[in-house]
C-alpha positions as CSV (number, residue, x, y, z in Angstrom):
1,X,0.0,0.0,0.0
2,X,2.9,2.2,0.8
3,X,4.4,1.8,-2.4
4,X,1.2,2.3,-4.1
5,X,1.2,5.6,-2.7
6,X,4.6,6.8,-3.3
7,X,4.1,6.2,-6.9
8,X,1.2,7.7,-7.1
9,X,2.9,10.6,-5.5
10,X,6.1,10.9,-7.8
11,X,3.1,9.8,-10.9
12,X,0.9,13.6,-10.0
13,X,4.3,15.5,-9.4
14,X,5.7,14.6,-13.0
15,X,2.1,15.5,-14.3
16,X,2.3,18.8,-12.3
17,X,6.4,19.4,-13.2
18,X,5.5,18.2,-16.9
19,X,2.0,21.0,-17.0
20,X,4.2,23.8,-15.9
21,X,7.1,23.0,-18.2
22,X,4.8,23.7,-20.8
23,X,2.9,26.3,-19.8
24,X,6.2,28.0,-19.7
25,X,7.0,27.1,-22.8
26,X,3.8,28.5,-24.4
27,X,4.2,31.8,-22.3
28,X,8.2,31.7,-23.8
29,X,6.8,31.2,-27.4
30,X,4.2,33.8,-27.3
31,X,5.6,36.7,-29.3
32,X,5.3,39.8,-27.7
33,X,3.5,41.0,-30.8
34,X,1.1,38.1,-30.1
35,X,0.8,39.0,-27.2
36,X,-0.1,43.2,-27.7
37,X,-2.9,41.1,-30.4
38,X,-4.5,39.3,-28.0
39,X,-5.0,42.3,-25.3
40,X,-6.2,44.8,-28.1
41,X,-8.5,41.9,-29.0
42,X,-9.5,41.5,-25.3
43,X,-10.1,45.5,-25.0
44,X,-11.8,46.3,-28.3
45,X,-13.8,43.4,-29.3
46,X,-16.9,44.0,-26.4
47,X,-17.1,47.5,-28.1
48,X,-16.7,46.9,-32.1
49,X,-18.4,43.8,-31.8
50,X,-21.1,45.3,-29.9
51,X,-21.7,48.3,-32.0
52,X,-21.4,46.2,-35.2
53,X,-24.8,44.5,-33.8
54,X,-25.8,47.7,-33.0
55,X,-26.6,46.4,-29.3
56,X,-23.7,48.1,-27.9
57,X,-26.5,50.0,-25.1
58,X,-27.6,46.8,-24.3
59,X,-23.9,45.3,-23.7
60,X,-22.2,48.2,-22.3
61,X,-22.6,48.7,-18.7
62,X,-23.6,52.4,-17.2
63,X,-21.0,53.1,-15.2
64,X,-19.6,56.4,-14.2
65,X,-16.8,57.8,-11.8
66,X,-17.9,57.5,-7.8
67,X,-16.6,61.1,-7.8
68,X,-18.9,61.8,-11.0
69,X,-19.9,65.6,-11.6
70,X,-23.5,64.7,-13.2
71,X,-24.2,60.9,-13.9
72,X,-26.9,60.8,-16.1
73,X,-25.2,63.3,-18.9
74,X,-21.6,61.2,-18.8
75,X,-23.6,57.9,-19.6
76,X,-25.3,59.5,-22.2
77,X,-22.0,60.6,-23.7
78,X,-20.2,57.0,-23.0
79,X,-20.7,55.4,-26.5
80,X,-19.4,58.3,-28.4
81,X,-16.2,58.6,-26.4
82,X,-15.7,55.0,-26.1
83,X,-16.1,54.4,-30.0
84,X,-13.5,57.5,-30.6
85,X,-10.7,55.6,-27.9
86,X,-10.8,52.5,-29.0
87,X,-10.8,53.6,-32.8
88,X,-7.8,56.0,-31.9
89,X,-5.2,53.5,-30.5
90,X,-6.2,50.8,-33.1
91,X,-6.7,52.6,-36.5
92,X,-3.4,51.9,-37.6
93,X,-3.5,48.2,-37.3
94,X,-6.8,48.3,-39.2
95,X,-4.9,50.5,-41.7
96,X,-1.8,47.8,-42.0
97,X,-1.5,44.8,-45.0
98,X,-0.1,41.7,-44.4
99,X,0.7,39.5,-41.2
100,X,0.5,35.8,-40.6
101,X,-3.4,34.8,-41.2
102,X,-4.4,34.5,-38.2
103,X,-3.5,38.6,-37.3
104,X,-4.6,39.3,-41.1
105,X,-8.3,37.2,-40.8
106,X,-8.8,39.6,-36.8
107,X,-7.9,42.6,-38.7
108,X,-10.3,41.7,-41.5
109,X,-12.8,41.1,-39.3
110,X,-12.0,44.4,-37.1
111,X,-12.4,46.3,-40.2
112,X,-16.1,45.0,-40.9
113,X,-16.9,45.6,-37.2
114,X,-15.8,48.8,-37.5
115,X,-17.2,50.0,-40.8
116,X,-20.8,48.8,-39.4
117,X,-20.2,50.2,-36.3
118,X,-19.8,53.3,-37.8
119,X,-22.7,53.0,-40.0
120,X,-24.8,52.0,-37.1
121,X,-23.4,55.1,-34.6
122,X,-24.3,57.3,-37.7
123,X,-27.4,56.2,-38.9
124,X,-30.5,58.0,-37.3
125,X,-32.6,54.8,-37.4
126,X,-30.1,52.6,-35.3
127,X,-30.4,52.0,-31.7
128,X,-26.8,52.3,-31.2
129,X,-27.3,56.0,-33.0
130,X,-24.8,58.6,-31.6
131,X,-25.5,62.3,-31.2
132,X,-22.7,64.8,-31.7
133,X,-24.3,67.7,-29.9
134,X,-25.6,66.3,-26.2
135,X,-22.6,68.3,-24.6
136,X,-19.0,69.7,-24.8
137,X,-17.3,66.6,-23.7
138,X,-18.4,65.4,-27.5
139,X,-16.3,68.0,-28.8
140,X,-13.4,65.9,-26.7
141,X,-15.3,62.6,-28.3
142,X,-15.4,63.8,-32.0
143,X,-11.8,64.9,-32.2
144,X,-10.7,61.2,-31.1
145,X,-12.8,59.5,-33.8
146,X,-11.3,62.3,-36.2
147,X,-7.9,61.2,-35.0
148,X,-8.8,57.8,-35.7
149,X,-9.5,58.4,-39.1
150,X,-6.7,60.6,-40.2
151,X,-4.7,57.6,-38.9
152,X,-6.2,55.4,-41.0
153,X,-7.6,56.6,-44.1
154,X,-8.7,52.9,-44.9
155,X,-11.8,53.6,-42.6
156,X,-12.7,56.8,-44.9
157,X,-12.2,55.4,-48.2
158,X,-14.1,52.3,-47.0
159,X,-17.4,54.1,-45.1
160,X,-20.0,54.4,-47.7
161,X,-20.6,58.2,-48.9
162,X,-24.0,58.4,-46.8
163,X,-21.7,57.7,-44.0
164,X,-18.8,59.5,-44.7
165,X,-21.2,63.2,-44.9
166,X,-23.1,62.2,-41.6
167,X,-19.8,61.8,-40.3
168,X,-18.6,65.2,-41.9
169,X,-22.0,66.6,-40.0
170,X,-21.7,65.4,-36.8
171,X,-18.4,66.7,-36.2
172,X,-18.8,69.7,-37.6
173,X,-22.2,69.6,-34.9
174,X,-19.4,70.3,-32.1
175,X,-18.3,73.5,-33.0
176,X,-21.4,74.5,-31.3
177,X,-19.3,74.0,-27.9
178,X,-17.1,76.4,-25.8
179,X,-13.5,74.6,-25.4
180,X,-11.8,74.6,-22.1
181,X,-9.2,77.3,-22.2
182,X,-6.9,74.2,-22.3
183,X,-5.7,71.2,-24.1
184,X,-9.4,71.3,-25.7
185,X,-8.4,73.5,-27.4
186,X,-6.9,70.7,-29.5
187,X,-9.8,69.1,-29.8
188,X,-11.2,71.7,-32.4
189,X,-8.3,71.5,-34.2
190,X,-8.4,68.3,-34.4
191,X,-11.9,67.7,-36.2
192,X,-11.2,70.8,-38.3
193,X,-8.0,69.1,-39.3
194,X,-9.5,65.6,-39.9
195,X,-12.3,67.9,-42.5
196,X,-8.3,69.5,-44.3
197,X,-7.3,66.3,-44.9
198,X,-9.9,65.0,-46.8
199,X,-10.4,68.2,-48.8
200,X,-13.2,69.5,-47.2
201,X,-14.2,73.2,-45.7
202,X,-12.2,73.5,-42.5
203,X,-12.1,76.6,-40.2
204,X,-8.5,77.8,-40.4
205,X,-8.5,80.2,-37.7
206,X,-9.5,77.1,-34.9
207,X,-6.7,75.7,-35.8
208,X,-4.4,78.6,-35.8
209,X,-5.4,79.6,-32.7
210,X,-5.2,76.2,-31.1
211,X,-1.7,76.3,-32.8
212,X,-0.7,79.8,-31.5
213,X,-1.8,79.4,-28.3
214,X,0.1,75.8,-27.5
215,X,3.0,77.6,-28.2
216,X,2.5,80.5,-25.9
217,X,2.2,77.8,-23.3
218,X,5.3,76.1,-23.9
219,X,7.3,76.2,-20.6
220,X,10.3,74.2,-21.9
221,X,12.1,71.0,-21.5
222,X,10.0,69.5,-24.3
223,X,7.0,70.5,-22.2
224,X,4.1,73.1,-22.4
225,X,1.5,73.8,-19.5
226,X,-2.6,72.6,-20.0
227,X,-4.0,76.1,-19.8
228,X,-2.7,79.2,-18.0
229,X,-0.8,76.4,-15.0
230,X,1.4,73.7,-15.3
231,X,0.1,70.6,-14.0
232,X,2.6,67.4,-13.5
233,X,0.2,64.9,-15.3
234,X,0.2,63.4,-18.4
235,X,-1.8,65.7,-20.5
236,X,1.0,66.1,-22.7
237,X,1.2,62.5,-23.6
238,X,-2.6,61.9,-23.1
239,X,-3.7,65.0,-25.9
240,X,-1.0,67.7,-26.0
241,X,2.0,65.8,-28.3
242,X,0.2,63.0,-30.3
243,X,-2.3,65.9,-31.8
244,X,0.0,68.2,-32.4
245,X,2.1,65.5,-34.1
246,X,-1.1,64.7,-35.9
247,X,-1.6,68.5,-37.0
248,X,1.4,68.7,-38.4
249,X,1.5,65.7,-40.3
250,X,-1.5,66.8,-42.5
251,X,-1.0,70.3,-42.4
252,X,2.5,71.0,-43.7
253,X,1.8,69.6,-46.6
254,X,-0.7,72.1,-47.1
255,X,0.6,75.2,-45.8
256,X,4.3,76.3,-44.7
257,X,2.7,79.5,-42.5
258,X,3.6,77.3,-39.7
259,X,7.3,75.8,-40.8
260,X,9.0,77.6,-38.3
261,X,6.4,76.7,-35.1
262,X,6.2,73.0,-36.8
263,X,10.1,72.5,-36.8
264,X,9.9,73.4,-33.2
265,X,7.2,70.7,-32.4
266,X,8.4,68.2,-33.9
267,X,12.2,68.7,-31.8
268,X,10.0,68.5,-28.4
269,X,7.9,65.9,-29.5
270,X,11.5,63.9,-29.8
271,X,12.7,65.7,-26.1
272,X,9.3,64.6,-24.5
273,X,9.7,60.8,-26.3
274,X,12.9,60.6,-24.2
275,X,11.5,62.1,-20.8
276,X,8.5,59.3,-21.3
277,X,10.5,56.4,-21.9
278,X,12.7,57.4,-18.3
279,X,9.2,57.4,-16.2
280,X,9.1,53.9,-17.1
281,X,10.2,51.5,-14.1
282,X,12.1,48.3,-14.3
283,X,8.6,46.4,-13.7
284,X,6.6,48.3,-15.7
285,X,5.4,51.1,-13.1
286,X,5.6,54.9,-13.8
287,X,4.6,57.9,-11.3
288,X,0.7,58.0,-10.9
289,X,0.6,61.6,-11.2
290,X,-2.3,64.2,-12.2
291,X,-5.9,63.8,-13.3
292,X,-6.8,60.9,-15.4
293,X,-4.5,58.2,-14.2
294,X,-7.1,55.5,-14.7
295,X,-6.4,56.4,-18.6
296,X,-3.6,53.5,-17.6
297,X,-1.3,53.2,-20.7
298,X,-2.4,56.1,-22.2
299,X,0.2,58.1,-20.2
300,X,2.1,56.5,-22.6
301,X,0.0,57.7,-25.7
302,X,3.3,59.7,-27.0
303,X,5.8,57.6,-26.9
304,X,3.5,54.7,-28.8
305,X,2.8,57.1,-31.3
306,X,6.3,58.4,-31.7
307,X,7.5,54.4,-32.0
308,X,4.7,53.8,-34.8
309,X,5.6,56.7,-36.9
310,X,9.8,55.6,-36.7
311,X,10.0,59.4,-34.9
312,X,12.2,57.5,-31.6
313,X,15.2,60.1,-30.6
314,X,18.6,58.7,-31.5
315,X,19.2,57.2,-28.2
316,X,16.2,55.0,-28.0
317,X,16.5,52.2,-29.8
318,X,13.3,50.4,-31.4
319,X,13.2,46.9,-29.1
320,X,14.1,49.0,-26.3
321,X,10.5,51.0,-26.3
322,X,9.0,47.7,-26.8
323,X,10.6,47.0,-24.1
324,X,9.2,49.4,-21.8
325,X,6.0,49.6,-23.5
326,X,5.4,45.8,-23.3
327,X,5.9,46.0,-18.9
328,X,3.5,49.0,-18.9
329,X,1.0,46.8,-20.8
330,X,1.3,43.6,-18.7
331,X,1.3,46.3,-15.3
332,X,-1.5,48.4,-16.4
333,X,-3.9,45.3,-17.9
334,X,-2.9,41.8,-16.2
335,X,-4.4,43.0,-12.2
336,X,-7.3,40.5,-11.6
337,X,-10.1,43.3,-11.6
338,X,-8.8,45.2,-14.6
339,X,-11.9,43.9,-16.5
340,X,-15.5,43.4,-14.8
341,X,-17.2,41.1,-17.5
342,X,-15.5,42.0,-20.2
343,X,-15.5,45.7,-19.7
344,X,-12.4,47.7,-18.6
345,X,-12.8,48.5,-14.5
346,X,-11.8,52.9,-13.5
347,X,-8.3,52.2,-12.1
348,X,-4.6,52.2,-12.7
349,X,-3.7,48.8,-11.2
350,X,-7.1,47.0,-11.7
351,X,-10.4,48.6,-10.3
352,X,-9.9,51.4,-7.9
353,X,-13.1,53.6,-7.8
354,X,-11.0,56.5,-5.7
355,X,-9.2,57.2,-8.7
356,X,-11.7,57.8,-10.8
357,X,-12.2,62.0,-12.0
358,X,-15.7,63.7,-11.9
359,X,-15.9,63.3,-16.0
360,X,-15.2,59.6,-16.0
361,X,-17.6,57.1,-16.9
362,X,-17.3,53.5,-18.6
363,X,-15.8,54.8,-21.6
364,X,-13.3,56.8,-20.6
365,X,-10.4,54.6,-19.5
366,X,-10.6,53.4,-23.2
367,X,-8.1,55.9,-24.1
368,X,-5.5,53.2,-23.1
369,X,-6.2,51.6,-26.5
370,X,-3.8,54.4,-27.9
371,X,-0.5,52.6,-26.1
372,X,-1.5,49.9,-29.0
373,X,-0.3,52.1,-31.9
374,X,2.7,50.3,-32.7
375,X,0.9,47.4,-34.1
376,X,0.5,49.7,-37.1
377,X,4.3,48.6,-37.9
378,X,4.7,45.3,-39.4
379,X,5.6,42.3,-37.8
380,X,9.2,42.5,-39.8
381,X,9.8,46.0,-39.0
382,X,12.8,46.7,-36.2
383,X,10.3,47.3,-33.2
384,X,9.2,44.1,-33.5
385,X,11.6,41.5,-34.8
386,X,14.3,39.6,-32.0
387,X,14.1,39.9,-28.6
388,X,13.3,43.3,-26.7
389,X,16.3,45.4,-24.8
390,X,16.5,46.5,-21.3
391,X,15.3,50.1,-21.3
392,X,16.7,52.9,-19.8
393,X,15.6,52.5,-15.7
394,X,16.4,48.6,-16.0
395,X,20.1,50.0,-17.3
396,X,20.8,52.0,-14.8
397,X,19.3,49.9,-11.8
398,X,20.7,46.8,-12.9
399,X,24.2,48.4,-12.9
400,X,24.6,48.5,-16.4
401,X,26.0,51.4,-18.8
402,X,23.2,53.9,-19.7
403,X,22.3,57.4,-21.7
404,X,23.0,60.8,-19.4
405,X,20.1,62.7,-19.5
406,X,20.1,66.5,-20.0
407,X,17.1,69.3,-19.9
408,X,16.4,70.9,-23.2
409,X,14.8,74.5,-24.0
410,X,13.6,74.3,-27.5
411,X,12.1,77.5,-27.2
């Protein structure tokens, strides 16, 4: 009997040794490309797939900030701004060719969710039908679906012309609304700019004065304050540098009034790259500073973009971003109560109501979608192919050799 027992001992510990052997080996084989895939999938399919059924009020839960300023108006508002996050962080993957089949047969079925979502948010007879003119946070919502679609002109030349003017109408609904003397003031460039690129009417003077008035609050150090103070959040990252990245991308093609302003933008947008890639801790962590920090890897939003777009300053190497950006991913999105069936949770490190701001509601932490950018690059391209490097705070707490950092003007 004793015997009988051992070996049935030493028989479940090899089973045991022999499962975690190769659970190891499937978490060592999983690319971290594959890996970005599957939590884009995760975050994005409840809400394309949703809105391509048009049942996305049924499926998406009502849920606003405990700190919440006026409950029923941010739920009314949620589908809008949830549609514009998601769409902004993934449009560029939806714009990419090519991929093994299994990435290229989820993209093709992210572009039809997304071109019948679209049709569904836009059409008056839908139920998931979304108004542009219910408040001034949708001029904040319109400008990230406009963002979404100057990144990926694939959703434009794809949305059926009935679409593509009720789109052209609702976002030209929002200049009805007052910006915040702020970074909002980006937002009405934004949809203005989305309208230039596409070679319709656009108000010049909203973007000009959006434009002038960012660089009167430049404050230096690749950094410029949200309004009349400087606030230590991540503002710059979250709106500031990926939309005036955006701006200049289409408009300096069209114009060289700004050559002078645009050369400076684009030397911070390098000088704040590098300060975002130092916040970055060995495990992942950064400073949860500021407003907004349940926008997770979103504080991140600038570096991402500046990694898709091949922008990275000289001293940051491709894999080393990916790096960095890979442990904020896993940080920000593998806590047990980061999703509450299916839906994203208000919280940096899983769900954390305290956290949450008085405009926050169940769309809002969708912004994090925008730390997915990169998978707009290819799988062969440099930020993805071989293995990742340490990035700059696992340098220079592991001993190793690493970059000195210096302050920059760039007045």
């Amino acid at each position: 009997m004793k015997k009988c027992l051992v070996i049935l001992v030493c028989w479940l510990s090899w089973i045991c040794t022999t499962a975690q052997t190769v659970h190891q080996a499937v978490h060592i084989r999983e690319t971290d490309r594959a890996f970005w895939l599957r939590e884009m999938d995760r975050l994005a399919r409840p809400v394309l797939e949703s809105l391509a059924q048009d049942s996305l009020r049924i499926n998406m839960p009502q849920v606003t900030s405990v700190n919440v300023d006026n409950r029923d108006h941010r739920i009314q508002v949620q589908y809008l701004e949830v549609l514009g996050r998601v769409l902004s962080g993934i449009a560029p993957w939806l714009q990419l060719e090519g991929g093994d089949a299994e990435e290229v047969q989820l993209r093709m079925q992210y572009r039809k969710w997304t071109i019948q979502g679209l049709e569904n948010a836009l059409d008056s007879a839908a139920n998931d039908f979304m108004r542009f003119d219910i408040g001034g946070q949708q001029l904040v919502d319109a400008s990230f679906l406009a963002i979404a679609v100057v990144r990926a002109p694939w959703i434009w030349e794809n949305l059926p012309v009935k679409y593509q003017k009720q789109l052209v109408e609702s976002i030209k609904t929002t200049r009805r609304f007052r910006p915040v003397y702020s970074n909002w003031l980006l937002f009405c460039a934004m949809n203005e700019v989305f309208l230039a690129k596409y070679g319709l009417d656009w108000d010049v003077v909203r973007v000009d004065y959006g434009l002038r008035q960012l660089e009167q609050w430049y404050v230096g150090d690749g950094m410029y304050q949200d309004g009349v103070h400087y606030a230590f959040d991540y503002y710059n990252s979250f709106v500031i540098h990926p939309y005036l990245a955006a701006i200049v991308d289409v408009l300096e093609n069209k114009t060289e009034a700004y050559k002078d302003m645009f050369g400076k933008i684009k030397k911070r947008n390098l000088r704040y790259a590098a300060i975002l890639e130092r916040l970055i801790n060995t495990d992942g962590t950064y400073p949860p500073s500021g407003r907004s920090v349940i926008y997770r890897g979103a504080a991140f939003h600038h570096l991402a973009d500046m990694a898709w777009k091949g922008r990275l300053p000289q001293e940051l190497k491709p894999k080393q971003v990916r790096g960095a950006l890979t442990a904020v991913l896993r940080k920000t999105m593998e806590a047990p109560t980061t999703y509450e069936k299916g839906w994203l949770t208000i919280g940096l490190y899983g769900a954390q109501p305290s956290l949450g701001d008085f405009y926050n509601n169940q769309g809002s932490p969708y912004i994090c979608a925008n730390l997915f950018l990169p998978l707009g690059l290819p799988a062969t391209d440099d930020f993805w192919t071989g293995d990742s490097l340490p990035w700059t705070a696992q340098q220079i707490w592991s001993g190793a050799a690493a970059v000195k950092d210096y302050g920059v003007d760039l007045r």
